[in-house]
Amino acid sequence: LLESGVPQLVQPMIWDYAADFDVEDKVRLIEKYRRCGFSKVWFASAFKGATGANQSLTLIGHHLKNHLQWLEVARSSPADVLEGIALTGWQRYDHFSVLCELLPVAMPSLAVCLQALKNGGYSEKVKENVEKLLGMSNLETETFMR
């Protein structure tokens, strides 16, 4: 890869939507990419649509935990390696599947994930900020929103 010149043309994106992925594995993967000449990497997370092909509602806690894991990867990696994070929002698993987790029901999840990334974590203050932004009285992250 070093000799090919590819690392000067592209930046790899590391995808993982799990709520409990191995942070150290991701850090080692980033180190491998750096040894191959890639100076920057992207992360890819999901704020909706990655927990089941026929899921109707978004379980915010799953996606929040995923983003908190990515923050840990970022903290454990060299400061200059992360180019950005793509928050994906899958609506269909393939072209023959029904739509899942339409955007309106996932807006609270998107807001929570963006605020967690912006603030470097999740706290009661972040929760209150999301509730205020969305005009909600009780944001639920561990159960499906009612």
C-alpha positions in Angstrom: 0.0 0.0 0.0 2.8 2.4 0.8 4.4 2.0 -2.6 1.0 2.1 -4.5 0.3 5.7 -3.6 -3.3 4.8 -2.6 -3.0 6.3 0.9 -2.4 9.7 -0.6 -5.6 9.4 -2.7 -8.2 8.0 -0.2 -9.1 7.9 3.4 -10.4 4.7 5.0 -13.8 4.6 6.8 -14.2 2.2 9.7 -17.8 1.1 10.1 -19.3 -0.4 13.3 -22.9 0.0 14.6 -22.6 -2.2 17.6 -23.2 -0.8 21.1 -20.4 -2.8 22.6 -17.6 -3.2 20.1 -14.0 -3.6 21.2 -12.4 -0.2 21.4 -8.9 -1.6 21.5 -9.5 -3.5 18.3 -10.4 -0.3 16.5 -7.4 1.5 17.9 -5.1 -1.3 16.6 -6.9 -1.2 13.2 -6.1 2.6 13.1 -2.5 1.9 13.9 -2.4 -0.6 11.0 -3.8 1.9 8.6 -1.2 4.5 9.8 1.6 2.0 9.2 0.3 1.5 5.7 0.5 5.2 5.0 -3.0 6.4 5.7 -2.7 9.6 7.8 -6.5 10.1 8.3 -9.4 7.8 8.9 -13.2 8.2 9.2 -15.6 6.5 11.6 -19.1 5.4 10.6 -21.8 5.0 13.2 -25.6 4.8 13.0 -28.3 6.8 14.7 -31.0 4.6 13.3 -31.8 1.6 11.2 -28.9 -0.7 12.3 -30.7 -2.9 14.8 -33.2 -4.9 12.8 -34.6 -5.1 9.3 -38.2 -4.8 10.5 -37.6 -2.4 13.4 -40.3 0.3 13.6 -39.0 2.4 16.5 -35.5 3.5 17.4 -33.8 2.4 20.6 -31.8 5.5 21.4 -29.6 3.8 24.1 -28.1 1.4 21.5 -27.0 4.2 19.2 -25.9 6.4 22.1 -23.6 3.6 23.4 -22.2 3.2 19.9 -21.3 6.8 19.7 -19.8 6.8 23.2 -17.6 3.8 22.0 -16.5 5.9 19.0 -15.6 8.7 21.3 -13.4 6.3 23.3 -11.7 5.2 20.1 -11.0 8.8 19.2 -9.6 9.5 22.7 -7.4 6.4 22.5 -6.0 7.3 19.1 -3.5 9.9 18.0 -5.1 13.4 18.0 -4.6 14.0 14.3 -5.9 10.8 12.9 -9.6 11.3 12.9 -10.9 13.2 9.9 -14.6 12.9 10.8 -17.5 10.6 11.7 -20.4 9.7 9.4 -23.7 9.3 11.2 -25.6 6.9 9.0 -29.3 6.5 9.2 -30.3 3.3 7.5 -33.9 3.0 6.4 -33.8 -0.2 4.5 -31.6 -3.3 4.7 -31.9 -4.0 1.0 -34.1 -2.9 -1.9 -36.5 -5.8 -1.3 -37.1 -5.0 2.4 -39.7 -2.8 3.9 -38.7 0.6 5.3 -37.6 0.6 8.9 -37.3 3.3 11.5 -38.5 6.3 9.5 -36.7 9.5 10.1 -39.4 11.2 12.3 -39.3 8.5 15.0 -35.5 8.6 14.9 -35.1 12.4 15.4 -34.6 12.1 19.1 -31.8 9.5 18.5 -30.1 11.8 16.0 -30.3 14.7 18.5 -28.9 12.6 21.3 -26.0 11.2 19.2 -25.1 14.6 17.8 -25.1 16.2 21.2 -23.1 13.4 22.7 -20.5 13.8 20.0 -20.5 17.6 20.3 -20.1 17.4 24.1 -17.7 14.5 24.2 -20.1 12.3 26.2 -23.6 12.0 27.6 -24.8 13.5 30.9 -27.9 14.8 32.5 -27.1 18.3 31.1 -26.9 16.9 27.6 -30.2 15.0 28.1 -31.9 18.2 29.3 -30.5 20.1 26.3 -31.9 17.6 23.9 -35.3 17.7 25.6 -35.3 21.5 25.4 -34.2 21.4 21.7 -36.9 18.9 20.8 -39.6 20.3 23.1 -39.9 17.0 25.0 -40.5 16.5 28.7 -39.0 13.1 29.2 -36.4 11.6 26.8 -36.1 7.9 27.2 -32.9 6.2 26.1 -33.2 2.7 27.5 -36.8 2.0 26.3 -38.6 2.8 23.1 -40.0 6.3 23.1 -43.7 6.6 23.7 
